[in-house]
């Protein structure tokens, strides 16, 4: 790595940390798969083991492309001894993982609790891997290495999916432990309380329904004579309203007729008055003319 730049050397360092972790987890997952009896959980572990092996290969290729060597030496190991130390540490880490697998075989008080403890350990491992690849992605982005950033992002997302699976699986495994190791009489009190609450709610709903039904029957069982009397009163009321409307209509027509007659009489009276006035004026003019003529004739005879 003498010709490797400072940028690539730092990237190789971080990638080697991820590579070492992937190789260690391969051994741990194999041990957990061997002791897992729940089919769906076991299948997911097997799938993730394949992902883990693929991650190690992809990281190894990227390290070589950057000019480095895939090693599992601890951080700070001098380059001069990294090869020998790396191989030794790799063997040691695999040995530790194998021993941990054996220890995991005997931990817990039963089969369900062993799987629960394994899931908790796996969840912890996933958190470490997510942190590792998040750091690699951020470093690669900061120094402009898009290929390394893209690889770290892809692996991180797969680790996040596994962590999400474990986050949901741990409560299910915990419930299985409760069923397997705690007597029904000691874990059913909560269930009884919930069942009692459901029964009370159902009983209240039934009483409410019965009350509505009784009210409906009571309403429908009124004597027929009362319903008939009510119907007759309604009919009489409607007839009275109709008669009142007809009377009001007749009154309106009579008023309109009276107004028409009054208008005609007023028009006739006005016409007669005009005619009488015209006749009187004409008679007065004629009398005046006759008087003038008589006065002229009298003056002529005197002279």
CSV table of C-alpha atoms in Angstrom, one decimal:
chain,number,residue,atom,x,y,z
A,1,UNK,CA,0.0,0.0,0.0
A,2,UNK,CA,3.0,2.3,-0.4
A,3,UNK,CA,1.5,4.0,-3.5
A,4,UNK,CA,-2.0,4.3,-2.0
A,5,UNK,CA,-3.2,7.9,-1.4
A,6,UNK,CA,-4.2,9.0,2.1
A,7,UNK,CA,-7.8,9.1,0.9
A,8,UNK,CA,-7.8,5.5,-0.3
A,9,UNK,CA,-5.9,4.3,2.7
A,10,UNK,CA,-8.6,5.6,5.0
A,11,UNK,CA,-11.3,4.0,2.9
A,12,UNK,CA,-9.4,0.7,2.9
A,13,UNK,CA,-9.1,0.9,6.7
A,14,UNK,CA,-12.9,1.3,7.1
A,15,UNK,CA,-13.7,-1.3,4.5
A,16,UNK,CA,-11.4,-3.8,6.2
A,17,UNK,CA,-13.2,-3.3,9.5
A,18,UNK,CA,-16.5,-4.1,7.7
A,19,UNK,CA,-14.9,-7.1,6.0
A,20,UNK,CA,-13.6,-8.5,9.3
A,21,UNK,CA,-17.1,-8.1,10.8
A,22,UNK,CA,-18.8,-9.8,7.9
A,23,UNK,CA,-16.5,-12.8,8.2
A,24,UNK,CA,-17.1,-13.0,11.9
A,25,UNK,CA,-20.8,-12.9,11.5
A,26,UNK,CA,-20.8,-15.7,9.0
A,27,UNK,CA,-19.6,-18.1,11.7
A,28,UNK,CA,-22.1,-16.7,14.2
A,29,UNK,CA,-25.1,-17.0,11.9
A,30,UNK,CA,-24.2,-20.6,11.0
A,31,UNK,CA,-24.3,-21.5,14.7
A,32,UNK,CA,-27.6,-19.7,15.2
A,33,UNK,CA,-29.2,-21.4,12.2
A,34,UNK,CA,-28.2,-24.8,13.6
A,35,UNK,CA,-30.2,-24.2,16.8
A,36,UNK,CA,-33.2,-22.4,15.3
A,37,UNK,CA,-36.4,-24.5,15.1
A,38,UNK,CA,-38.9,-21.9,14.1
A,39,UNK,CA,-39.2,-22.3,10.3
A,40,UNK,CA,-39.8,-18.7,9.2
A,41,UNK,CA,-37.1,-17.4,11.5
A,42,UNK,CA,-34.6,-20.0,10.3
A,43,UNK,CA,-35.4,-19.2,6.7
A,44,UNK,CA,-34.7,-15.5,7.2
A,45,UNK,CA,-31.4,-16.4,9.0
A,46,UNK,CA,-30.3,-18.6,6.1
A,47,UNK,CA,-31.1,-15.8,3.6
A,48,UNK,CA,-29.2,-13.3,5.6
A,49,UNK,CA,-26.2,-15.7,5.8
A,50,UNK,CA,-26.1,-15.6,2.0
A,51,UNK,CA,-26.3,-11.8,2.1
A,52,UNK,CA,-23.5,-11.7,4.6
A,53,UNK,CA,-21.2,-13.9,2.5
A,54,UNK,CA,-22.0,-11.7,-0.5
A,55,UNK,CA,-21.3,-8.5,1.4
A,56,UNK,CA,-17.8,-9.9,2.3
A,57,UNK,CA,-17.1,-10.6,-1.3
A,58,UNK,CA,-18.2,-7.2,-2.5
A,59,UNK,CA,-16.2,-5.4,0.2
A,60,UNK,CA,-13.2,-7.5,-0.6
A,61,UNK,CA,-13.3,-6.6,-4.3
A,62,UNK,CA,-13.6,-2.9,-3.5
A,63,UNK,CA,-10.6,-3.1,-1.2
A,64,UNK,CA,-8.5,-4.6,-3.9
A,65,UNK,CA,-9.7,-2.1,-6.4
A,66,UNK,CA,-8.6,0.7,-4.2
A,67,UNK,CA,-5.1,-0.9,-4.0
A,68,UNK,CA,-5.4,-2.5,-0.6
A,69,UNK,CA,-5.5,-6.1,0.8
A,70,UNK,CA,-8.6,-7.5,2.5
A,71,UNK,CA,-7.4,-8.1,6.1
A,72,UNK,CA,-9.0,-8.6,9.4
A,73,UNK,CA,-6.2,-7.1,11.6
A,74,UNK,CA,-7.3,-4.8,14.4
A,75,UNK,CA,-7.2,-1.1,13.9
A,76,UNK,CA,-3.7,0.3,14.3
A,77,UNK,CA,-1.8,-2.7,13.3
A,78,UNK,CA,1.4,-1.7,11.4
A,79,UNK,CA,1.4,-2.3,7.7
A,80,UNK,CA,4.6,-4.3,8.0
A,81,UNK,CA,2.9,-7.0,10.1
A,82,UNK,CA,-0.7,-6.7,8.9
A,83,UNK,CA,-0.5,-9.8,6.7
A,84,UNK,CA,0.7,-12.1,9.4
A,85,UNK,CA,-1.4,-10.4,12.0
A,86,UNK,CA,-4.4,-10.3,9.8
A,87,UNK,CA,-4.4,-14.0,9.2
A,88,UNK,CA,-3.9,-14.7,12.8
A,89,UNK,CA,-6.6,-12.4,13.9
A,90,UNK,CA,-8.9,-13.8,11.3
A,91,UNK,CA,-8.4,-17.3,12.6
A,92,UNK,CA,-8.8,-16.0,16.2
A,93,UNK,CA,-12.0,-14.2,15.3
A,94,UNK,CA,-13.5,-17.2,13.7
A,95,UNK,CA,-12.5,-19.3,16.7
A,96,UNK,CA,-14.2,-16.7,19.0
A,97,UNK,CA,-17.3,-16.8,16.9
A,98,UNK,CA,-17.4,-20.6,17.0
A,99,UNK,CA,-16.9,-20.6,20.8
A,100,UNK,CA,-19.7,-18.0,21.1
A,101,UNK,CA,-21.9,-20.3,19.1
A,102,UNK,CA,-21.3,-23.1,21.5
A,103,UNK,CA,-22.0,-20.8,24.4
A,104,UNK,CA,-25.2,-19.8,22.8
A,105,UNK,CA,-26.2,-23.4,22.6
A,106,UNK,CA,-26.4,-23.7,26.4
A,107,UNK,CA,-27.7,-20.2,27.3
A,108,UNK,CA,-31.3,-19.8,28.2
A,109,UNK,CA,-33.7,-22.1,30.1
A,110,UNK,CA,-35.3,-23.6,27.0
A,111,UNK,CA,-35.5,-23.7,23.2
A,112,UNK,CA,-37.7,-20.6,22.9
A,113,UNK,CA,-35.4,-18.6,25.1
A,114,UNK,CA,-32.3,-19.6,23.2
A,115,UNK,CA,-33.8,-18.3,20.0
A,116,UNK,CA,-34.9,-15.1,21.8
A,117,UNK,CA,-31.4,-14.5,23.1
A,118,UNK,CA,-29.9,-15.3,19.7
A,119,UNK,CA,-32.3,-12.8,18.0
A,120,UNK,CA,-31.2,-10.1,20.5
A,121,UNK,CA,-27.6,-10.8,19.8
A,122,UNK,CA,-28.3,-10.6,16.0
A,123,UNK,CA,-30.1,-7.3,16.5
A,124,UNK,CA,-27.1,-5.9,18.3
A,125,UNK,CA,-24.8,-7.1,15.4
A,126,UNK,CA,-27.1,-5.5,12.8
A,127,UNK,CA,-26.9,-2.2,14.7
A,128,UNK,CA,-23.1,-2.3,14.6
A,129,UNK,CA,-23.1,-3.1,10.8
A,130,UNK,CA,-25.5,-0.3,10.1
A,131,UNK,CA,-23.3,2.1,11.9
A,132,UNK,CA,-20.2,0.7,10.1
A,133,UNK,CA,-21.7,1.1,6.6
A,134,UNK,CA,-23.2,4.5,7.5
A,135,UNK,CA,-19.8,5.7,8.4
A,136,UNK,CA,-18.2,4.3,5.2
A,137,UNK,CA,-20.9,5.9,3.0
A,138,UNK,CA,-20.4,9.3,4.6
A,139,UNK,CA,-16.6,9.1,4.3
A,140,UNK,CA,-16.7,8.0,0.7
A,141,UNK,CA,-19.2,10.7,-0.1
A,142,UNK,CA,-17.0,13.3,1.6
A,143,UNK,CA,-13.9,12.4,-0.5
A,144,UNK,CA,-15.8,11.9,-3.7
A,145,UNK,CA,-15.6,8.1,-4.0
A,146,UNK,CA,-19.1,7.4,-5.5
A,147,UNK,CA,-18.5,3.7,-6.0
A,148,UNK,CA,-17.6,3.0,-2.4
A,149,UNK,CA,-20.5,5.2,-1.2
A,150,UNK,CA,-23.0,3.3,-3.4
A,151,UNK,CA,-21.7,-0.1,-2.2
A,152,UNK,CA,-22.0,1.0,1.4
A,153,UNK,CA,-25.5,2.3,0.9
A,154,UNK,CA,-26.7,-0.9,-0.7
A,155,UNK,CA,-25.3,-3.1,2.1
A,156,UNK,CA,-26.6,-0.8,4.8
A,157,UNK,CA,-30.1,-1.1,3.4
A,158,UNK,CA,-30.0,-4.8,3.5
A,159,UNK,CA,-28.7,-4.7,7.1
A,160,UNK,CA,-31.6,-2.3,8.0
A,161,UNK,CA,-34.1,-4.8,6.5
A,162,UNK,CA,-32.7,-7.6,8.6
A,163,UNK,CA,-32.8,-5.4,11.7
A,164,UNK,CA,-36.4,-4.5,11.0
A,165,UNK,CA,-37.2,-8.2,10.7
A,166,UNK,CA,-35.6,-8.9,14.1
A,167,UNK,CA,-37.3,-6.0,15.7
A,168,UNK,CA,-40.6,-7.6,14.9
A,169,UNK,CA,-39.4,-11.1,15.6
A,170,UNK,CA,-38.2,-10.4,19.2
A,171,UNK,CA,-41.7,-9.7,20.6
A,172,UNK,CA,-43.0,-12.9,19.0
A,173,UNK,CA,-40.2,-14.9,20.4
A,174,UNK,CA,-40.8,-13.3,23.8
A,175,UNK,CA,-44.5,-14.4,23.7
A,176,UNK,CA,-43.3,-17.9,22.8
A,177,UNK,CA,-41.1,-17.9,25.9
A,178,UNK,CA,-44.1,-16.9,28.0
A,179,UNK,CA,-46.2,-19.8,26.7
A,180,UNK,CA,-43.4,-22.3,27.0
A,181,UNK,CA,-42.1,-21.4,30.5
A,182,UNK,CA,-44.9,-19.7,32.4
A,183,UNK,CA,-48.0,-21.6,33.6
A,184,UNK,CA,-51.2,-20.7,32.0
A,185,UNK,CA,-52.7,-19.8,35.4
A,186,UNK,CA,-50.0,-17.2,35.9
A,187,UNK,CA,-50.2,-15.6,32.4
A,188,UNK,CA,-54.0,-15.8,31.9
A,189,UNK,CA,-55.0,-13.1,34.4
A,190,UNK,CA,-54.6,-10.3,31.8
A,191,UNK,CA,-56.4,-12.4,29.2
A,192,UNK,CA,-59.2,-13.0,31.7
A,193,UNK,CA,-59.5,-9.2,32.4
A,194,UNK,CA,-59.6,-8.5,28.7
A,195,UNK,CA,-62.2,-11.2,28.1
A,196,UNK,CA,-64.3,-9.9,31.0
A,197,UNK,CA,-64.2,-6.4,29.5
A,198,UNK,CA,-65.3,-7.8,26.2
A,199,UNK,CA,-68.2,-9.7,27.8
A,200,UNK,CA,-69.3,-6.6,29.7
A,201,UNK,CA,-69.3,-4.6,26.6
A,202,UNK,CA,-71.2,-7.3,24.7
A,203,UNK,CA,-73.8,-7.5,27.6
A,204,UNK,CA,-74.3,-3.8,27.6
A,205,UNK,CA,-74.8,-3.8,23.8
A,206,UNK,CA,-77.3,-6.7,24.2
A,207,UNK,CA,-79.3,-4.8,26.9
A,208,UNK,CA,-79.3,-1.7,24.7
A,209,UNK,CA,-80.6,-3.7,21.8
A,210,UNK,CA,-83.3,-5.4,23.9
A,211,UNK,CA,-84.4,-2.0,25.2
A,212,UNK,CA,-84.8,-0.6,21.7
A,213,UNK,CA,-86.7,-3.8,20.6
A,214,UNK,CA,-89.1,-3.5,23.6
A,215,UNK,CA,-89.7,0.2,22.8
A,216,UNK,CA,-90.5,-0.7,19.2
A,217,UNK,CA,-92.9,-3.5,20.2
A,218,UNK,CA,-94.6,-1.2,22.7
A,219,UNK,CA,-95.1,1.5,20.1
A,220,UNK,CA,-96.4,-1.0,17.5
A,221,UNK,CA,-98.9,-2.5,20.0
A,222,UNK,CA,-101.0,0.6,20.6
A,223,UNK,CA,-104.8,0.0,20.2
A,224,UNK,CA,-106.2,0.3,16.7
A,225,UNK,CA,-109.0,2.6,17.9
A,226,UNK,CA,-106.4,5.2,19.0
A,227,UNK,CA,-104.6,5.1,15.7
A,228,UNK,CA,-108.0,5.4,13.9
A,229,UNK,CA,-109.1,8.4,16.0
A,230,UNK,CA,-105.8,10.1,15.3
A,231,UNK,CA,-106.3,9.4,11.6
A,232,UNK,CA,-109.8,10.9,11.7
A,233,UNK,CA,-108.6,14.0,13.5
A,234,UNK,CA,-106.0,14.5,10.9
A,235,UNK,CA,-108.5,14.1,8.1
A,236,UNK,CA,-110.9,16.6,9.8
A,237,UNK,CA,-108.1,19.1,10.2
A,238,UNK,CA,-107.2,18.7,6.5
A,239,UNK,CA,-110.9,19.2,5.5
A,240,UNK,CA,-111.2,22.3,7.7
A,241,UNK,CA,-108.1,23.8,6.2
A,242,UNK,CA,-109.4,23.1,2.7
A,243,UNK,CA,-112.7,24.8,3.5
A,244,UNK,CA,-110.9,27.8,5.0
A,245,UNK,CA,-108.8,28.1,1.8
A,246,UNK,CA,-112.0,28.0,-0.4
A,247,UNK,CA,-113.7,30.6,1.7
A,248,UNK,CA,-110.7,32.9,1.5
A,249,UNK,CA,-110.6,32.4,-2.2
A,250,UNK,CA,-114.4,33.3,-2.5
A,251,UNK,CA,-113.8,36.4,-0.4
A,252,UNK,CA,-111.0,37.5,-2.6
A,253,UNK,CA,-113.2,37.1,-5.7
A,254,UNK,CA,-116.1,39.1,-4.2
A,255,UNK,CA,-113.7,41.9,-3.2
A,256,UNK,CA,-112.3,41.9,-6.8
A,257,UNK,CA,-115.9,42.1,-8.2
A,258,UNK,CA,-116.9,44.9,-5.9
A,259,UNK,CA,-113.8,46.9,-6.9
A,260,UNK,CA,-114.7,46.4,-10.5
A,261,UNK,CA,-118.3,47.6,-10.0
A,262,UNK,CA,-117.2,50.6,-8.1
A,263,UNK,CA,-114.7,51.5,-10.8
A,264,UNK,CA,-117.5,51.3,-13.5
A,265,UNK,CA,-120.0,53.4,-11.4
A,266,UNK,CA,-117.4,56.1,-10.9
A,267,UNK,CA,-116.6,56.1,-14.5
A,268,UNK,CA,-120.4,56.5,-15.4
A,269,UNK,CA,-120.9,59.3,-12.9
A,270,UNK,CA,-117.9,61.2,-14.2
A,271,UNK,CA,-119.2,60.9,-17.8
A,272,UNK,CA,-122.7,62.1,-16.8
A,273,UNK,CA,-121.3,65.0,-14.9
A,274,UNK,CA,-119.2,66.0,-17.9
A,275,UNK,CA,-122.2,65.8,-20.2
A,276,UNK,CA,-124.4,67.9,-17.8
A,277,UNK,CA,-121.7,70.5,-17.6
A,278,UNK,CA,-121.4,70.7,-21.3
A,279,UNK,CA,-125.2,71.0,-21.7
A,280,UNK,CA,-125.4,73.8,-19.2
A,281,UNK,CA,-122.6,75.7,-20.8
A,282,UNK,CA,-124.3,75.4,-24.2
A,283,UNK,CA,-127.7,76.6,-22.8
A,284,UNK,CA,-126.1,79.6,-21.2
A,285,UNK,CA,-124.4,80.6,-24.4
A,286,UNK,CA,-127.7,80.3,-26.3
A,287,UNK,CA,-129.6,82.4,-23.7
A,288,UNK,CA,-127.0,85.1,-23.9
A,289,UNK,CA,-127.1,85.2,-27.6
A,290,UNK,CA,-130.9,85.4,-27.6
A,291,UNK,CA,-130.9,88.2,-25.0
A,292,UNK,CA,-128.4,90.2,-27.1
A,293,UNK,CA,-130.5,89.9,-30.1
A,294,UNK,CA,-133.7,91.0,-28.3
A,295,UNK,CA,-132.0,94.1,-26.9
A,296,UNK,CA,-130.8,95.1,-30.3
A,297,UNK,CA,-134.2,94.8,-31.8
A,298,UNK,CA,-135.7,97.0,-29.1
A,299,UNK,CA,-133.2,99.8,-29.6
A,300,UNK,CA,-134.0,99.8,-33.4
A,301,UNK,CA,-137.7,100.2,-32.9
A,302,UNK,CA,-137.3,103.2,-30.5
A,303,UNK,CA,-135.2,105.0,-32.9
